[in-house]
Amino acid sequence: MQYYSTNGKAPLASLEKAVVKGLAEDRGLYVPLRIPRLPEAFFAEIGRMDFHAVACAAAEAFFGEDVPAEALRKMVCDTLSFDCPLVQVEENIWTLELFHGPTLAFKDVGARFMARLLAHFTHGDGKEIHILVATSGDTGSAVANGFLGVEGIRVHVLYPKGKVSPIQECQFTTLGGNITALEVDGTFDDCQALVKEAFMDADMNARLRLSSANSINIARFLPQSFYYFHAFAQLQRLGRAQDAVFCVPSGNFGNLCAGLFAREAGLPVRRFIAANNANDVFYQYLRTGNYCPKESIPTLANAMDVGAPSNFARIYDIYGKDWNRIRALVGGGTVSDAQIRETLADCHRRTGYLLDPHGACAYRILRESLQPGQAGVFLETAHPAKFKDTVEQATGTQVEIPARLAAFMRGTPCKTPLRRDYADFRNYLYGL
Ligand SMILES: *Cc1c(COP(=O)(O)O)cnc(C)c1O
């Protein structure tokens, strides 16, 4: 498969180049030249297949031309060492729980797959790769844990000082080994800008082999399509797959974008809904047709605090830059912090289900938008224990900390301070 750049000014790239480079030469995002289609027979059978079988079939469609079948199968099964169950919350509404991985957030799926695909392409060529990753909270921990101990790869996590929760922070500051945490005096967008600038710095790229693991990387976002197929299979077993709607708590829009790719590959989903918090640039685009990136605003659902969502470029591109096509398929909504608290409490009171602040945004918008007869699925992207204080205050219920999360909190944090200034970051990298 070849990959083109959304900016249209870079040469076509192989999967290997797209994965190793992350971003195209013209700063665009790589998109597959053709989205493969799975046969209808596959969707008729999917209800009888387990998670690994479903994911392997999807992986084969997207990556099968470029990765030998056995290696790909192993990558998929190693990545999905945990389940993504569909859990009913109330009549017509299910949650797809994506927080059963090592860091208790959905980004484990993409990060673990990418680590394995990158190692597949670079194994044995002897040159160290530096992964630069900007995080608003959960990307850093998922990438750091996904790559921990992978030989020949070093990970540098840039995160905004004081803007991620203590539990999120300890998941990338306590690992050591090939993982370094950089605490940036700025916002998530500043972190992302530093990373983008390093990729564009010709001198830097001549000296160091840099790669990205943000959701802009094709190997990060595309494997997230696997669990949409799996959710659909579970709906089919329940006899509710005819009119499925997925609501996705969105920040950088990698997760929603993966769902759209699943649909373009044939997954018969009726509609997607993008749930925003107060950072609602995408929702405003749906309403007005104007896309106006902004500074991000801190909210309770901090992994969605993105003012300039990178993957908008992919969504815009695959639907021919056509506002009407996009809004015919994707709905949206915006949720304030007060509404997040209210939704956490209300859902728990009525159903007994404990949401996290990101899932709360999606649950709320889904309930407001669902039509009679539809089966609504919202993605639960993090375990509520990752946002313990918010969830406990809103619901008045104690949240139990799962053992694998408690283990991180016992570790010793180690972080390097950085100003939000490229010269500072450059010096750090040259000092490696
Ligand atoms: C990253 C993240 C999101 C947003 O996902 P995108 O793919 O960036 O849109 C939502 N919820 C949680 C918990 C996250 O970590």
Tab-separated table of C-alpha atoms and ligand atoms in Angstrom:
chain	number	residue	atom	x	y	z
A	1	MET	CA	0.000	0.000	0.000
A	2	GLN	CA	1.204	3.496	-0.732
A	3	TYR	CA	0.441	6.508	1.437
A	4	TYR	CA	-0.094	10.098	0.292
A	5	SER	CA	0.214	13.282	2.312
A	6	THR	CA	-2.872	15.356	3.163
A	7	ASN	CA	-0.908	18.447	2.096
A	8	GLY	CA	-0.406	16.956	-1.371
A	9	LYS	CA	3.177	18.157	-1.814
A	10	ALA	CA	5.173	15.119	-0.675
A	11	PRO	CA	5.988	11.974	-2.659
A	12	LEU	CA	4.003	8.807	-2.025
A	13	ALA	CA	5.454	6.714	0.809
A	14	SER	CA	5.596	3.016	1.631
A	15	LEU	CA	4.075	1.792	4.898
A	16	GLU	CA	7.597	1.500	6.285
A	17	LYS	CA	8.428	5.116	5.491
A	18	ALA	CA	5.071	6.386	6.760
A	19	VAL	CA	5.547	4.553	10.055
A	20	VAL	CA	9.196	5.497	10.563
A	21	LYS	CA	8.768	9.154	9.488
A	22	GLY	CA	5.352	9.739	11.055
A	23	LEU	CA	4.779	13.063	9.307
A	24	ALA	CA	5.282	13.663	5.561
A	25	GLU	CA	7.941	16.090	4.266
A	26	ASP	CA	5.282	18.742	3.579
A	27	ARG	CA	3.974	18.468	7.194
A	28	GLY	CA	0.901	16.612	5.973
A	29	LEU	CA	-0.488	13.412	7.478
A	30	TYR	CA	-0.164	10.115	5.644
A	31	VAL	CA	-3.354	8.502	4.346
A	32	PRO	CA	-3.596	5.175	2.464
A	33	LEU	CA	-3.993	5.790	-1.252
A	34	ARG	CA	-6.888	3.361	-1.312
A	35	ILE	CA	-8.997	2.165	1.608
A	36	PRO	CA	-9.355	-1.605	1.224
A	37	ARG	CA	-12.872	-3.079	1.464
A	38	LEU	CA	-13.600	-6.211	3.442
A	39	PRO	CA	-16.097	-8.524	1.692
A	40	GLU	CA	-19.761	-8.549	2.726
A	41	ALA	CA	-19.369	-12.226	3.634
A	42	PHE	CA	-16.968	-11.146	6.376
A	43	PHE	CA	-19.598	-8.918	7.965
A	44	ALA	CA	-22.206	-11.659	7.739
A	45	GLU	CA	-19.856	-13.965	9.686
A	46	ILE	CA	-18.329	-11.470	12.069
A	47	GLY	CA	-20.688	-12.310	14.960
A	48	ARG	CA	-19.158	-15.775	15.088
A	49	MET	CA	-15.559	-14.531	15.314
A	50	ASP	CA	-13.511	-13.709	18.416
A	51	PHE	CA	-11.601	-10.439	18.944
A	52	HIS	CA	-8.272	-11.728	17.596
A	53	ALA	CA	-9.850	-13.232	14.481
A	54	VAL	CA	-11.785	-10.014	13.747
A	55	ALA	CA	-8.737	-7.831	14.345
A	56	CYS	CA	-6.475	-10.055	12.239
A	57	ALA	CA	-8.893	-9.805	9.308
A	58	ALA	CA	-8.981	-5.998	9.599
A	59	ALA	CA	-5.183	-5.850	9.970
A	60	GLU	CA	-4.747	-8.062	6.910
A	61	ALA	CA	-6.898	-5.665	4.868
A	62	PHE	CA	-4.951	-2.570	5.923
A	63	PHE	CA	-1.401	-3.914	6.298
A	64	GLY	CA	-1.392	-7.327	4.586
A	65	GLU	CA	0.404	-6.096	1.427
A	66	ASP	CA	3.342	-4.880	3.490
A	67	VAL	CA	3.749	-7.257	6.421
A	68	PRO	CA	3.999	-11.064	6.140
A	69	ALA	CA	0.822	-12.757	7.414
A	70	GLU	CA	2.413	-14.607	10.320
A	71	ALA	CA	4.320	-11.545	11.618
A	72	LEU	CA	1.151	-9.461	11.348
A	73	ARG	CA	-0.932	-12.025	13.176
A	74	LYS	CA	1.597	-12.101	16.010
A	75	MET	CA	1.651	-8.297	16.205
A	76	VAL	CA	-2.134	-8.150	16.465
A	77	CYS	CA	-2.365	-10.871	19.113
A	78	ASP	CA	0.495	-9.387	21.204
A	79	THR	CA	-1.148	-5.949	20.972
A	80	LEU	CA	-4.569	-7.204	22.030
A	81	SER	CA	-3.515	-9.023	25.177
A	82	PHE	CA	-6.686	-7.692	26.865
A	83	ASP	CA	-10.366	-7.564	25.909
A	84	CYS	CA	-12.499	-4.606	24.800
A	85	PRO	CA	-15.923	-5.720	26.051
A	86	LEU	CA	-19.239	-4.177	25.101
A	87	VAL	CA	-21.196	-3.518	28.308
A	88	GLN	CA	-24.847	-2.496	28.408
A	89	VAL	CA	-25.475	0.673	30.420
A	90	GLU	CA	-29.193	1.138	29.753
A	91	GLU	CA	-31.789	0.328	27.109
A	92	ASN	CA	-30.296	0.868	23.616
A	93	ILE	CA	-26.996	2.159	25.027
A	94	TRP	CA	-23.768	0.208	25.393
A	95	THR	CA	-20.271	1.239	26.279
A	96	LEU	CA	-17.224	-0.194	24.548
A	97	GLU	CA	-14.739	-0.441	27.409
A	98	LEU	CA	-11.308	0.318	26.033
A	99	PHE	CA	-9.507	0.662	29.363
A	100	HIS	CA	-8.502	-2.920	30.108
A	101	GLY	CA	-4.938	-2.507	28.789
A	102	PRO	CA	-1.745	-1.877	30.797
A	103	THR	CA	-2.286	1.894	31.248
A	104	LEU	CA	-6.080	1.736	31.505
A	105	ALA	CA	-6.777	3.845	28.429
A	106	PHE	CA	-7.630	3.106	24.799
A	107	LYS	CA	-4.327	4.455	23.523
A	108	ASP	CA	-2.713	1.188	24.633
A	109	VAL	CA	-4.086	-0.429	21.470
A	110	GLY	CA	-2.445	1.963	19.014
A	111	ALA	CA	0.753	2.343	21.010
A	112	ARG	CA	1.334	-1.362	21.439
A	113	PHE	CA	0.682	-2.041	17.762
A	114	MET	CA	2.950	0.768	16.647
A	115	ALA	CA	5.841	-0.374	18.869
A	116	ARG	CA	5.659	-3.800	17.278
A	117	LEU	CA	5.308	-2.553	13.700
A	118	LEU	CA	8.187	-0.101	14.103
A	119	ALA	CA	10.395	-2.800	15.618
A	120	HIS	CA	9.449	-5.047	12.659
A	121	PHE	CA	10.662	-2.450	10.144
A	122	THR	CA	13.801	-1.274	11.973
A	123	HIS	CA	14.948	-4.462	13.640
A	124	GLY	CA	18.613	-5.154	13.242
A	125	ASP	CA	19.743	-2.067	11.288
A	126	GLY	CA	21.725	-0.853	14.307
A	127	LYS	CA	20.670	2.825	14.351
A	128	GLU	CA	18.824	4.029	17.430
A	129	ILE	CA	15.394	5.602	16.855
A	130	HIS	CA	14.122	8.474	18.995
A	131	ILE	CA	10.364	8.641	19.421
A	132	LEU	CA	9.146	12.166	20.225
A	133	VAL	CA	5.672	12.203	21.704
A	134	ALA	CA	3.571	15.127	22.874
A	135	THR	CA	0.838	14.162	25.311
A	136	SER	CA	-2.153	15.801	26.946
A	137	GLY	CA	-2.259	12.890	29.401
A	138	ASP	CA	-2.828	9.385	28.161
A	139	THR	CA	-0.784	9.209	24.972
A	140	GLY	CA	2.434	9.549	26.957
A	141	SER	CA	1.701	6.659	29.253
A	142	ALA	CA	0.395	4.396	26.518
A	143	VAL	CA	3.362	5.081	24.228
A	144	ALA	CA	5.919	4.853	27.036
A	145	ASN	CA	4.476	1.540	28.224
A	146	GLY	CA	3.981	0.236	24.684
A	147	PHE	CA	7.665	0.879	23.870
A	148	LEU	CA	9.185	0.137	27.288
A	149	GLY	CA	12.178	-2.152	26.897
A	150	VAL	CA	11.937	-2.305	23.063
A	151	GLU	CA	15.532	-2.496	21.900
A	152	GLY	CA	16.923	0.232	19.634
A	153	ILE	CA	14.108	2.661	20.487
A	154	ARG	CA	14.217	5.575	22.956
A	155	VAL	CA	11.060	7.492	23.883
A	156	HIS	CA	10.907	11.193	24.878
A	157	VAL	CA	7.531	12.209	26.312
A	158	LEU	CA	6.691	15.963	26.302
A	159	TYR	CA	3.812	16.930	28.567
A	160	PRO	CA	2.340	20.234	29.845
A	161	LYS	CA	3.424	20.989	33.390
A	162	GLY	CA	0.553	20.824	35.891
A	163	LYS	CA	-2.016	19.909	33.208
A	164	VAL	CA	-2.057	16.122	33.495
A	165	SER	CA	-3.373	14.246	36.512
A	166	PRO	CA	-0.833	12.861	39.048
A	167	ILE	CA	-1.933	9.342	38.142
A	168	GLN	CA	-1.344	9.981	34.436
A	169	GLU	CA	2.015	11.582	35.169
A	170	CYS	CA	3.415	8.664	37.178
A	171	GLN	CA	2.668	6.318	34.297
A	172	PHE	CA	5.418	7.845	32.185
A	173	THR	CA	7.732	9.432	34.778
A	174	THR	CA	8.398	6.247	36.770
A	175	LEU	CA	9.396	3.832	34.011
A	176	GLY	CA	13.072	4.726	33.467
A	177	GLY	CA	15.043	2.583	31.007
A	178	ASN	CA	14.485	3.798	27.440
A	179	ILE	CA	11.756	6.283	28.517
A	180	THR	CA	12.420	9.980	29.421
A	181	ALA	CA	9.707	12.407	30.624
A	182	LEU	CA	10.063	16.116	29.659
A	183	GLU	CA	7.923	18.527	31.671
A	184	VAL	CA	7.159	21.528	29.435
A	185	ASP	CA	6.286	24.936	30.815
A	186	GLY	CA	3.290	25.391	28.448
A	187	THR	CA	0.146	23.766	27.019
A	188	PHE	CA	-0.362	20.525	25.089
A	189	ASP	CA	-0.384	22.541	21.869
A	190	ASP	CA	3.061	23.946	22.795
A	191	CYS	CA	4.323	20.387	23.314
A	192	GLN	CA	2.917	19.354	19.952
A	193	ALA	CA	4.477	22.428	18.287
A	194	LEU	CA	7.931	21.543	19.709
A	195	VAL	CA	7.673	18.016	18.358
A	196	LYS	CA	6.549	19.220	14.930
A	197	GLU	CA	9.415	21.712	14.799
A	198	ALA	CA	11.997	19.033	15.591
A	199	PHE	CA	10.657	16.930	12.714
A	200	MET	CA	11.061	19.896	10.345
A	201	ASP	CA	14.602	20.708	11.515
A	202	ALA	CA	16.844	19.414	8.717
A	203	ASP	CA	20.044	19.612	10.759
A	204	MET	CA	18.430	17.696	13.608
A	205	ASN	CA	17.155	15.002	11.253
A	206	ALA	CA	20.618	14.614	9.727
A	207	ARG	CA	22.028	13.861	13.178
A	208	LEU	CA	19.257	11.880	14.871
A	209	ARG	CA	16.746	9.379	13.562
A	210	LEU	CA	13.447	10.813	14.796
A	211	SER	CA	10.005	9.288	14.729
A	212	SER	CA	6.619	10.161	16.156
A	213	ALA	CA	4.114	8.094	18.061
A	214	ASN	CA	1.324	10.661	18.287
A	215	SER	CA	-2.008	9.776	16.749
A	216	ILE	CA	-0.695	11.377	13.545
A	217	ASN	CA	1.286	8.170	12.967
A	218	ILE	CA	-0.573	5.764	10.727
A	219	ALA	CA	0.516	2.824	12.939
A	220	ARG	CA	-1.008	4.515	15.981
A	221	PHE	CA	-4.410	5.542	14.741
A	222	LEU	CA	-5.352	2.912	12.176
A	223	PRO	CA	-5.170	-0.173	14.495
A	224	GLN	CA	-7.805	1.548	16.608
A	225	SER	CA	-10.220	0.523	13.852
A	226	PHE	CA	-9.904	-3.085	15.130
A	227	TYR	CA	-12.147	-2.502	18.134
A	228	TYR	CA	-14.922	-0.923	16.071
A	229	PHE	CA	-15.137	-4.209	14.131
A	230	HIS	CA	-15.104	-6.080	17.435
A	231	ALA	CA	-17.876	-3.885	18.880
A	232	PHE	CA	-19.932	-4.500	15.763
A	233	ALA	CA	-19.400	-8.267	16.137
A	234	GLN	CA	-20.670	-8.048	19.708
A	235	LEU	CA	-23.733	-6.050	18.603
A	236	GLN	CA	-24.415	-8.646	15.949
A	237	ARG	CA	-24.430	-11.390	18.595
A	238	LEU	CA	-27.068	-9.338	20.431
A	239	GLY	CA	-29.081	-8.931	17.235
A	240	ARG	CA	-28.592	-5.134	17.343
A	241	ALA	CA	-26.112	-4.500	14.540
A	242	GLN	CA	-28.616	-3.080	11.985
A	243	ASP	CA	-28.587	0.516	13.117
A	244	ALA	CA	-25.380	1.111	15.036
A	245	VAL	CA	-24.230	4.573	16.091
A	246	PHE	CA	-20.812	5.171	17.650
A	247	CYS	CA	-20.128	8.172	19.869
A	248	VAL	CA	-16.449	8.971	20.389
A	249	PRO	CA	-14.967	11.311	23.010
A	250	SER	CA	-12.615	13.291	20.791
A	251	GLY	CA	-9.473	15.380	21.191
A	252	ASN	CA	-6.950	14.923	18.411
A	253	PHE	CA	-9.559	12.862	16.479
A	254	GLY	CA	-7.400	9.769	15.902
A	255	ASN	CA	-10.011	7.530	17.471
A	256	LEU	CA	-12.931	8.898	15.450
A	257	CYS	CA	-10.813	8.821	12.315
A	258	ALA	CA	-10.080	5.100	12.885
A	259	GLY	CA	-13.833	4.477	13.122
A	260	LEU	CA	-14.381	6.300	9.836
A	261	PHE	CA	-11.690	4.182	8.175
A	262	ALA	CA	-13.441	1.055	9.490
A	263	ARG	CA	-16.653	2.310	7.899
A	264	GLU	CA	-14.946	3.057	4.589
A	265	ALA	CA	-13.539	-0.494	4.740
A	266	GLY	CA	-17.133	-1.715	4.769
A	267	LEU	CA	-18.207	-1.739	8.427
A	268	PRO	CA	-21.935	-0.986	8.199
A	269	VAL	CA	-22.207	1.786	10.798
A	270	ARG	CA	-25.097	4.210	10.430
A	271	ARG	CA	-23.520	7.238	11.987
A	272	PHE	CA	-20.689	8.558	14.130
A	273	ILE	CA	-20.880	11.277	16.739
A	274	ALA	CA	-17.875	13.269	17.922
A	275	ALA	CA	-18.239	14.382	21.532
A	276	ASN	CA	-16.223	17.476	22.413
A	277	ASN	CA	-15.611	19.182	25.721
A	278	ALA	CA	-15.282	22.994	25.752
A	279	ASN	CA	-12.569	22.561	23.075
A	280	ASP	CA	-15.208	22.272	20.383
A	281	VAL	CA	-13.487	23.384	17.174
A	282	PHE	CA	-14.861	20.317	15.359
A	283	TYR	CA	-18.401	20.811	16.615
A	284	GLN	CA	-18.274	24.425	15.455
A	285	TYR	CA	-17.051	23.215	12.067
A	286	LEU	CA	-20.048	20.859	11.811
A	287	ARG	CA	-22.388	23.736	12.630
A	288	THR	CA	-20.880	26.442	10.460
A	289	GLY	CA	-18.602	24.846	7.861
A	290	ASN	CA	-15.713	26.958	9.140
A	291	TYR	CA	-12.744	25.242	10.713
A	292	CYS	CA	-11.056	27.633	13.155
A	293	PRO	CA	-8.327	26.109	15.366
A	294	LYS	CA	-7.954	27.806	18.735
A	295	GLU	CA	-5.835	27.758	21.867
A	296	SER	CA	-6.854	24.808	24.018
A	297	ILE	CA	-8.770	25.354	27.262
A	298	PRO	CA	-8.185	23.108	30.305
A	299	THR	CA	-11.210	20.933	31.243
A	300	LEU	CA	-12.058	17.929	33.420
A	301	ALA	CA	-11.719	15.663	30.374
A	302	ASN	CA	-8.136	16.779	29.826
A	303	ALA	CA	-7.128	14.222	27.204
A	304	MET	CA	-9.623	15.992	24.924
A	305	ASP	CA	-8.141	19.466	25.498
A	306	VAL	CA	-6.976	19.988	21.942
A	307	GLY	CA	-7.514	23.273	20.128
A	308	ALA	CA	-6.123	22.195	16.754
A	309	PRO	CA	-6.989	18.521	16.192
A	310	SER	CA	-4.373	17.003	13.853
A	311	ASN	CA	-6.567	14.294	12.406
A	312	PHE	CA	-9.098	16.790	11.101
A	313	ALA	CA	-6.881	16.899	8.006
A	314	ARG	CA	-7.427	13.182	7.372
A	315	ILE	CA	-11.188	13.344	7.881
A	316	TYR	CA	-11.476	16.407	5.680
A	317	ASP	CA	-9.438	14.735	2.987
A	318	ILE	CA	-11.116	11.328	2.812
A	319	TYR	CA	-14.516	12.992	2.372
A	320	GLY	CA	-13.299	15.222	-0.435
A	321	LYS	CA	-13.103	18.377	1.746
A	322	ASP	CA	-16.897	18.384	1.583
A	323	TRP	CA	-18.697	19.783	4.637
A	324	ASN	CA	-22.023	18.273	3.592
A	325	ARG	CA	-20.603	14.763	3.267
A	326	ILE	CA	-18.912	15.051	6.632
A	327	ARG	CA	-21.916	16.309	8.499
A	328	ALA	CA	-24.200	13.759	6.864
A	329	LEU	CA	-22.087	11.046	8.494
A	330	VAL	CA	-20.713	12.636	11.658
A	331	GLY	CA	-22.723	14.439	14.307
A	332	GLY	CA	-21.309	16.360	17.221
A	333	GLY	CA	-21.853	18.045	20.505
A	334	THR	CA	-20.067	19.934	23.236
A	335	VAL	CA	-20.084	19.335	26.988
A	336	SER	CA	-19.095	21.808	29.716
A	337	ASP	CA	-17.293	20.864	32.923
A	338	ALA	CA	-20.513	21.401	34.890
A	339	GLN	CA	-22.307	19.017	32.510
A	340	ILE	CA	-19.508	16.446	32.868
A	341	ARG	CA	-19.993	16.445	36.652
A	342	GLU	CA	-23.770	16.288	36.278
A	343	THR	CA	-23.502	13.379	33.809
A	344	LEU	CA	-21.088	11.386	36.012
A	345	ALA	CA	-23.557	11.695	38.894
A	346	ASP	CA	-26.710	11.154	36.859
A	347	CYS	CA	-25.467	8.043	35.036
A	348	HIS	CA	-24.228	6.499	38.254
A	349	ARG	CA	-27.465	7.235	40.074
A	350	ARG	CA	-29.744	5.882	37.347
A	351	THR	CA	-27.729	2.950	36.041
A	352	GLY	CA	-24.995	2.155	38.581
A	353	TYR	CA	-22.367	2.563	35.854
A	354	LEU	CA	-19.287	4.604	36.751
A	355	LEU	CA	-18.104	6.758	33.819
A	356	ASP	CA	-14.827	8.655	33.527
A	357	PRO	CA	-14.966	12.341	32.451
A	358	HIS	CA	-14.201	11.498	28.782
A	359	GLY	CA	-16.766	8.723	28.558
A	360	ALA	CA	-19.202	11.090	30.282
A	361	CYS	CA	-18.956	13.543	27.376
A	362	ALA	CA	-19.699	10.773	24.887
A	363	TYR	CA	-22.501	9.231	26.944
A	364	ARG	CA	-24.231	12.588	27.303
A	365	ILE	CA	-24.066	13.510	23.620
A	366	LEU	CA	-25.131	9.992	22.597
A	367	ARG	CA	-28.227	10.120	24.808
A	368	GLU	CA	-29.166	13.500	23.375
A	369	SER	CA	-28.724	12.320	19.776
A	370	LEU	CA	-29.960	8.713	19.683
A	371	GLN	CA	-32.987	8.038	17.464
A	372	PRO	CA	-35.601	5.340	18.196
A	373	GLY	CA	-34.466	1.892	17.056
A	374	GLN	CA	-30.775	2.760	17.001
A	375	ALA	CA	-28.173	0.874	19.014
A	376	GLY	CA	-25.890	3.460	20.579
A	377	VAL	CA	-22.321	2.647	21.560
A	378	PHE	CA	-20.102	5.169	23.314
A	379	LEU	CA	-16.400	4.560	23.743
A	380	GLU	CA	-15.133	4.509	27.331
A	381	THR	CA	-11.584	5.655	26.687
A	382	ALA	CA	-10.172	5.605	30.247
A	383	HIS	CA	-10.814	3.855	33.542
A	384	PRO	CA	-12.585	6.141	36.067
A	385	ALA	CA	-9.759	5.522	38.566
A	386	LYS	CA	-7.469	7.613	36.355
A	387	PHE	CA	-9.669	10.596	37.281
A	388	LYS	CA	-10.423	9.472	40.799
A	389	ASP	CA	-10.968	12.890	42.443
A	390	THR	CA	-13.346	14.211	39.798
A	391	VAL	CA	-15.370	11.007	39.681
A	392	GLU	CA	-15.575	10.640	43.457
A	393	GLN	CA	-16.567	14.261	43.998
A	394	ALA	CA	-19.266	14.110	41.332
A	395	THR	CA	-20.763	10.759	42.278
A	396	GLY	CA	-20.098	10.545	46.012
A	397	THR	CA	-18.843	7.001	45.394
A	398	GLN	CA	-15.419	5.649	46.089
A	399	VAL	CA	-13.459	4.539	43.020
A	400	GLU	CA	-11.289	1.504	43.492
A	401	ILE	CA	-7.770	1.736	42.057
A	402	PRO	CA	-6.957	-1.335	39.950
A	403	ALA	CA	-3.739	-3.110	40.996
A	404	ARG	CA	-1.842	-2.325	37.782
A	405	LEU	CA	-2.475	1.386	38.303
A	406	ALA	CA	-1.466	1.294	41.963
A	407	ALA	CA	1.848	-0.295	40.932
A	408	PHE	CA	2.765	2.821	38.879
A	409	MET	CA	2.032	5.082	41.823
A	410	ARG	CA	4.587	3.322	43.991
A	411	GLY	CA	7.413	4.061	41.518
A	412	THR	CA	9.929	6.943	41.801
A	413	PRO	CA	9.165	9.803	39.368
A	414	CYS	CA	11.976	11.206	37.219
A	415	LYS	CA	11.427	14.181	34.857
A	416	THR	CA	13.432	16.835	33.011
A	417	PRO	CA	12.063	20.428	32.924
A	418	LEU	CA	11.876	22.170	29.533
A	419	ARG	CA	10.840	25.678	28.447
A	420	ARG	CA	8.310	25.952	25.602
A	421	ASP	CA	11.028	27.193	23.360
A	422	TYR	CA	12.494	25.190	20.516
A	423	ALA	CA	16.109	26.169	21.289
A	424	ASP	CA	15.804	24.495	24.674
A	425	PHE	CA	14.379	21.309	23.172
A	426	ARG	CA	17.050	21.262	20.446
A	427	ASN	CA	19.819	21.492	23.039
A	428	TYR	CA	18.293	18.639	24.965
A	429	LEU	CA	18.202	16.447	21.840
A	430	TYR	CA	21.735	17.374	20.780
A	431	GLY	CA	22.907	16.446	24.257
A	432	LEU	CA	21.702	12.839	23.920
B	1	LIG	C1	-6.583	10.638	23.887
B	1	LIG	C2	-7.856	10.492	24.603
B	1	LIG	C3	-9.056	10.921	24.032
B	1	LIG	C4	-9.106	11.590	22.683
B	1	LIG	O1	-8.777	10.714	21.633
B	1	LIG	P1	-8.356	11.280	20.202
B	1	LIG	O2	-8.015	10.091	19.394
B	1	LIG	O3	-7.179	12.185	20.440
B	1	LIG	O4	-9.514	12.042	19.693
B	1	LIG	C5	-10.230	10.679	24.725
B	1	LIG	N1	-10.226	10.102	25.931
B	1	LIG	C6	-9.084	9.691	26.524
B	1	LIG	C7	-9.152	9.095	27.874
B	1	LIG	C8	-7.862	9.864	25.874
B	1	LIG	O5	-6.750	9.452	26.459
